[in-house]
Amino acid sequence: MKYVPRLVLFLAIPALLCALPWWTLIGAIASGPLLFAGSALFVAAVLALPAAMYLGHGPAQSDAASVLGDTLLGVLWVVFTWSVIGNVAGLALAVGGVADPMRSRIVAAGVFAVSAVLVGWGVYEARRVPRVRTLEVAIPRLGPAFDGLRLVVLTDTHFAALNRLRWSERVVALVNEQRPDIACHAGDLADGSVARRHPQVDPLGKVDAPLGRFYITGNHEYFGDAPGWIEHMAGLGWQPLRNRHETIVRGADRLVIAGIDDPTGIALAGHGPDLPAALDGADPDAPVVLLAHQPRQVADAAKAGVALQISGHTHGGQIWPFHYLVRLEQPVLAGLSRHGAHTQLYTSRGTGFWGPQLRVFAPSEITVLVLRAG
C-alpha cells in the first residue's frame, strides 16, 4: 500500500499533461472522425508514457523504451506549457470580442505552431555540440603564476540510451581547442552501467589538460554504478576527487583543486559529501577551487572560505519553464554568483541533456573559466 500514492502520481502526470493539450488542440475544435482520431492519439500517449518510462528506467532498462518515453515526456511538457499560455490568450481574445469557434481555432493553431517550432528547435539545441562560454573570474589570493589559467568545465553529459559517440568526440575536440590548463567534469557523467555506456565516455580520455583532469560524482552516478564510473574515469586518466584535494604548484604559487561527492551518495556506504575531509591538509594560504555537483552545496563552501565552487545539476532548467521548479531546490540556476563574503559559485547549464532530447531557452555549454589574480 505504501507504493499506491507513487503509482497514482505516476499515472496522473501523463493524464494531466495530455488533458489540456487534448482540449486545446482537439476537443474544443474537432468533431466526427477528426475528434475520434485526435482523442485516440492522446489516449495512446497517456498509456504509452508511463509504460515507456517504466520499461526504459525500471528494471528492464530498455534503451528503445527510454528514448520513446523521454521524448514523449519532453514533447508533452512543451505542448502542455503552451496550451496553458494559449488558453490564457484565449481569454484575452474573448474579452476582445472574438467568439467561438474562431477563438478556439486561433488558439489551437497558435499552440500547435509554437509547440512544433520549439520542439524542433529544442531537439537541435540538445543534440548540437555546445557553444563555448568564456568567463574571467577574479580569485583573491591567486598567485601571479596562475593568472590567466584556463579551466575548462564539462558537466551533466548524461551519456545514455541515445548513442552520442560522435557528439562525444566532437566535444573533446572542441575542449582541446580551448587549450585548457585544467579540465573538470562536475558530475552526471552517464546514465547506466559502465558496460553499456563506456564507448560514449571513452573519448574523454583524449582531453589534453597538462595541469590535471578532475572528476566528481553527480546524483545520477548513484542511480547507476558510481563505483564503476569512478574506477573507469580513473582508468581514462581523470582524477576522481572523492572528498579530497590536489595542490597545483607553479613556482612559489599554489592552487588547491578539491572535490566532494554528491549528497545522493549518502545512500551508498562510504560515499556522500565531506568538505572538511576534502580540505584536510590543504595549504590555508592557497585559494580553493571546489567541484561540487549541486549549487546548494555552496552554503558549506562559503562557510569553509572556498574561493570558487563549480557546479552543474540544474541544466539551466533544460525545458522552459521547468526552471521555476529547479529554483525551488537550488539557489542559482546558471552563471556566476557570489555567496557570503569570499565565495563565488559558477553554475553551468550543462554540456548534454537528461531524458528528453530537448533544450528550450536553456542552451548547453562548454565553459572556459579564466582565473585572474584579484
XYZ file of C-alpha atoms in Angstrom:
374
model
C 0.000 0.000 0.000
C 2.903 2.386 0.608
C 3.555 2.479 -3.147
C -0.043 3.396 -4.046
C 0.470 7.206 -3.843
C 3.524 6.921 -6.110
C 1.592 4.786 -8.579
C -1.295 7.248 -8.622
C 1.118 10.119 -9.240
C 2.965 8.110 -11.920
C -0.311 7.624 -13.803
C -1.813 11.039 -13.060
C 1.071 13.063 -14.534
C 0.608 11.719 -18.107
C -3.147 12.268 -17.824
C -2.613 15.849 -16.693
C -0.023 16.559 -19.387
C -2.421 15.255 -22.057
C -5.787 16.577 -20.849
C -5.317 20.285 -21.505
C -3.495 19.816 -24.851
C -6.269 17.433 -25.950
C -8.933 20.011 -25.173
C -6.952 22.846 -26.762
C -5.966 21.068 -29.983
C -8.835 18.575 -30.417
C -11.759 18.778 -28.027
C -12.573 22.462 -28.497
C -12.437 22.493 -32.301
C -12.845 18.980 -33.750
C -15.807 16.757 -34.498
C -16.529 13.461 -36.246
C -13.529 11.396 -37.446
C -11.020 14.112 -36.513
C -12.260 14.162 -32.917
C -12.068 10.364 -32.751
C -8.577 10.154 -34.275
C -7.189 13.002 -32.170
C -8.656 11.592 -28.986
C -7.237 8.153 -29.770
C -3.799 9.721 -30.237
C -3.908 11.373 -26.828
C -5.216 8.219 -25.135
C -2.298 6.326 -26.675
C 0.082 8.952 -25.275
C -1.459 8.652 -21.795
C -0.879 4.901 -21.879
C 2.485 4.919 -23.655
C 4.249 7.460 -21.453
C 4.160 5.590 -18.113
C 4.741 2.246 -19.849
C 7.780 3.528 -21.744
C 9.215 5.304 -18.710
C 8.865 2.158 -16.591
C 10.380 -0.108 -19.241
C 13.149 2.391 -20.000
C 14.120 3.444 -16.477
C 12.889 0.478 -14.446
C 14.416 -2.973 -14.044
C 14.258 -3.771 -17.783
C 16.453 -0.758 -18.746
C 15.248 -0.831 -22.356
C 17.066 1.814 -24.371
C 14.332 1.930 -27.026
C 11.636 2.442 -24.406
C 13.763 5.074 -22.670
C 14.145 7.100 -25.856
C 10.410 6.850 -26.570
C 9.331 7.745 -23.044
C 11.810 10.585 -22.578
C 10.988 12.135 -25.949
C 7.252 11.842 -25.344
C 7.657 13.452 -21.927
C 9.531 16.402 -23.374
C 7.079 16.954 -26.236
C 4.066 16.767 -23.903
C 5.687 19.225 -21.498
C 6.166 21.749 -24.313
C 2.618 21.295 -25.650
C 1.131 21.449 -22.135
C 3.031 24.658 -21.335
C 1.897 26.389 -24.476
C -1.644 25.088 -24.087
C -1.777 26.906 -20.751
C -0.433 30.072 -22.375
C -2.752 29.635 -25.345
C -5.862 29.342 -23.189
C -4.874 32.463 -21.256
C -4.547 34.197 -24.610
C -7.964 32.774 -25.494
C -9.477 34.556 -22.506
C -7.953 37.796 -23.771
C -9.473 37.149 -27.204
C -12.850 36.537 -25.591
C -12.615 39.869 -23.755
C -11.726 41.442 -27.082
C -14.930 40.123 -28.621
C -13.611 37.163 -30.641
C -16.273 34.465 -30.430
C -16.092 30.707 -30.817
C -15.408 28.714 -32.886
C -12.948 31.235 -34.341
C -11.356 31.917 -30.946
C -10.656 28.238 -30.222
C -9.296 27.721 -33.725
C -6.902 30.643 -33.364
C -5.685 29.299 -30.022
C -5.282 25.752 -31.384
C -3.364 26.937 -34.438
C -1.085 29.116 -32.318
C -0.375 26.387 -29.757
C 0.346 23.817 -32.458
C 2.641 26.137 -34.429
C 4.633 27.371 -31.433
C 4.954 23.880 -29.959
C 6.122 22.402 -33.259
C 8.762 25.101 -33.715
C 10.007 24.819 -30.122
C 10.198 21.020 -30.230
C 12.214 21.128 -33.444
C 14.479 23.863 -32.137
C 14.776 22.143 -28.762
C 15.962 18.892 -30.339
C 18.535 20.797 -32.384
C 19.782 22.687 -29.316
C 20.066 19.498 -27.253
C 21.949 17.469 -29.839
C 24.295 20.134 -31.162
C 27.867 20.482 -29.919
C 27.599 23.037 -27.101
C 28.667 26.616 -27.515
C 31.801 27.686 -25.667
C 31.234 30.219 -22.913
C 34.370 32.026 -21.725
C 34.346 33.973 -18.474
C 37.082 35.656 -16.465
C 36.839 35.082 -12.707
C 38.862 37.116 -10.234
C 40.233 34.905 -7.438
C 41.526 36.638 -4.293
C 44.974 35.431 -3.182
C 45.590 33.760 -6.552
C 49.332 33.851 -7.199
C 50.656 35.615 -10.312
C 51.890 32.301 -11.716
C 48.250 31.220 -12.081
C 46.927 34.485 -13.513
C 45.255 33.586 -16.811
C 44.946 29.869 -16.006
C 42.315 28.271 -18.253
C 39.972 25.849 -16.520
C 37.504 24.081 -18.812
C 34.297 22.730 -17.282
C 32.185 19.862 -18.576
C 29.195 18.641 -16.611
C 25.913 16.770 -16.994
C 26.917 14.929 -20.152
C 24.362 12.214 -19.300
C 25.541 9.650 -21.827
C 22.524 7.374 -22.062
C 20.242 5.448 -24.410
C 20.885 7.645 -27.448
C 24.295 6.749 -28.830
C 26.197 10.065 -28.846
C 29.668 8.715 -29.567
C 30.256 11.133 -32.452
C 28.963 14.020 -30.304
C 31.360 12.976 -27.527
C 34.312 13.006 -29.913
C 33.390 16.460 -31.206
C 33.032 17.808 -27.666
C 36.519 16.550 -26.798
C 37.963 18.136 -29.939
C 36.340 21.459 -29.043
C 37.611 21.245 -25.463
C 41.152 20.720 -26.693
C 40.815 23.727 -28.989
C 40.352 25.863 -25.844
C 43.887 24.927 -24.676
C 42.850 24.119 -21.110
C 45.396 24.037 -18.322
C 42.905 22.120 -16.170
C 39.816 20.151 -17.218
C 36.959 19.352 -14.853
C 33.866 17.191 -15.125
C 31.386 18.208 -12.441
C 29.243 15.073 -12.381
C 26.274 13.302 -14.006
C 28.625 11.661 -16.443
C 26.313 8.910 -17.690
C 23.014 7.145 -17.067
C 23.507 3.417 -16.967
C 26.267 0.934 -16.364
C 29.879 1.220 -17.442
C 29.440 -1.840 -19.647
C 26.643 -0.170 -21.643
C 27.800 3.456 -21.757
C 31.607 3.424 -21.714
C 32.046 3.719 -25.524
C 30.431 7.169 -25.371
C 32.537 8.171 -22.353
C 35.890 6.844 -23.573
C 36.706 9.836 -25.846
C 37.113 11.905 -22.649
C 40.419 10.082 -22.226
C 41.750 12.247 -25.081
C 41.161 15.562 -23.311
C 44.521 17.342 -23.063
C 44.990 19.370 -19.855
C 48.619 19.479 -18.643
C 47.854 20.502 -15.043
C 45.237 17.837 -14.464
C 41.833 16.362 -15.313
C 39.450 16.109 -12.360
C 36.098 14.352 -11.964
C 33.408 14.223 -9.285
C 30.204 12.245 -8.991
C 26.772 13.697 -9.619
C 23.469 12.336 -8.370
C 22.925 10.216 -11.486
C 26.057 8.156 -10.923
C 24.376 6.975 -7.717
C 21.271 5.929 -9.642
C 23.517 3.532 -11.548
C 27.062 2.402 -10.827
C 29.022 5.167 -9.083
C 31.985 2.975 -8.023
C 32.251 1.625 -11.561
C 32.279 5.095 -13.114
C 34.835 6.367 -10.610
C 37.132 3.485 -11.485
C 36.536 3.904 -15.218
C 37.300 7.631 -15.205
C 40.490 6.944 -13.252
C 41.417 4.455 -15.960
C 40.932 7.188 -18.569
C 43.395 9.410 -16.728
C 40.898 11.594 -14.846
C 41.496 12.016 -11.114
C 38.318 11.359 -9.135
C 38.130 13.853 -6.293
C 36.121 11.971 -3.696
C 36.251 14.276 -0.689
C 39.881 15.064 -1.347
C 42.044 17.704 -2.990
C 45.085 18.137 -5.187
C 47.520 21.030 -4.925
C 48.720 22.531 -8.194
C 52.142 24.188 -7.948
C 53.685 26.784 -10.250
C 56.898 28.213 -8.878
C 56.155 29.576 -5.423
C 52.374 29.734 -6.014
C 49.792 27.124 -5.136
C 46.193 26.442 -6.135
C 44.006 23.840 -4.441
C 41.534 21.851 -6.568
C 39.105 19.989 -4.290
C 36.060 17.828 -4.917
C 33.221 16.350 -2.887
C 30.651 13.642 -3.529
C 27.083 14.424 -4.449
C 24.647 14.379 -1.478
C 22.826 11.432 -3.087
C 25.906 9.357 -2.293
C 24.950 9.018 1.380
C 22.794 6.063 0.330
C 25.975 4.146 -0.576
C 28.357 3.065 2.168
C 31.484 5.205 2.257
C 30.063 7.873 -0.043
C 28.497 11.281 0.465
C 29.946 14.795 0.685
C 32.584 15.545 3.328
C 34.038 19.010 2.797
C 36.267 19.012 5.900
C 37.890 15.789 4.673
C 38.307 17.280 1.197
C 40.167 20.293 2.581
C 42.118 18.447 5.264
C 45.802 19.292 4.895
C 45.269 21.935 2.214
C 47.525 24.984 2.306
C 45.462 27.624 4.175
C 47.098 30.408 2.153
C 46.203 28.887 -1.229
C 42.826 29.672 -2.834
C 40.472 26.709 -3.205
C 38.505 25.791 -6.323
C 35.849 23.267 -5.292
C 33.962 20.875 -7.556
C 30.532 20.169 -6.078
C 27.773 18.902 -8.345
C 24.821 20.762 -6.834
C 24.768 24.548 -6.386
C 23.096 24.222 -2.971
C 26.338 22.771 -1.649
C 27.745 26.301 -1.780
C 26.373 27.031 1.703
C 29.047 24.793 3.234
C 31.656 26.034 0.767
C 31.067 29.629 1.829
C 31.477 28.714 5.491
C 34.777 26.997 4.661
C 36.119 30.029 2.787
C 36.241 28.356 -0.646
C 37.172 30.900 -3.314
C 35.235 29.343 -6.209
C 32.751 26.488 -6.374
C 31.961 24.917 -9.750
C 28.629 23.127 -10.121
C 26.161 21.809 -12.668
C 22.981 19.821 -11.983
C 20.399 22.468 -12.921
C 20.732 22.227 -16.741
C 19.546 25.843 -16.660
C 16.061 24.340 -16.421
C 16.581 22.474 -19.753
C 12.987 22.919 -20.973
C 11.331 26.234 -20.142
C 9.557 26.887 -17.786
C 10.887 23.937 -15.750
C 13.491 26.289 -14.285
C 10.868 27.596 -11.845
C 10.756 24.142 -10.260
C 14.553 23.896 -10.227
C 14.766 27.179 -8.316
C 12.646 25.687 -5.532
C 15.582 23.370 -4.732
C 18.691 25.245 -5.867
C 19.884 28.771 -5.002
C 21.140 29.501 -8.535
C 20.050 28.417 -11.996
C 23.126 29.330 -14.054
C 26.088 31.671 -14.255
C 28.437 33.335 -11.782
C 27.112 34.357 -8.377
C 28.529 35.434 -5.022
C 27.790 33.746 -1.711
C 28.988 35.148 1.564
C 31.948 37.479 1.760
C 34.563 35.424 -0.073
C 32.938 32.675 -2.162
C 31.892 32.691 -5.799
C 29.818 29.990 -7.485
C 29.782 29.165 -11.161
C 26.782 27.059 -12.184
C 26.973 25.528 -15.648
C 23.840 24.856 -17.693
C 25.434 21.519 -18.565
C 27.079 20.040 -21.617
C 24.484 17.409 -22.525
C 20.878 16.765 -21.540
C 18.951 14.393 -19.343
C 15.954 12.414 -20.568
C 14.040 14.389 -23.204
C 16.362 15.304 -26.050
C 15.199 18.906 -25.908
C 16.646 22.168 -24.657
C 14.264 25.123 -24.781
C 15.603 28.534 -23.706
C 18.400 26.768 -21.803
C 21.329 26.208 -24.188
C 24.109 23.777 -23.317
C 27.651 24.971 -22.748
C 31.327 24.116 -22.530
C 32.705 26.615 -20.037
C 36.151 28.173 -20.023
C 36.878 29.887 -16.708
C 39.926 32.128 -16.994
C 41.233 32.673 -13.455
C 42.574 36.129 -12.699
C 44.548 37.314 -9.697
C 42.359 39.838 -7.926
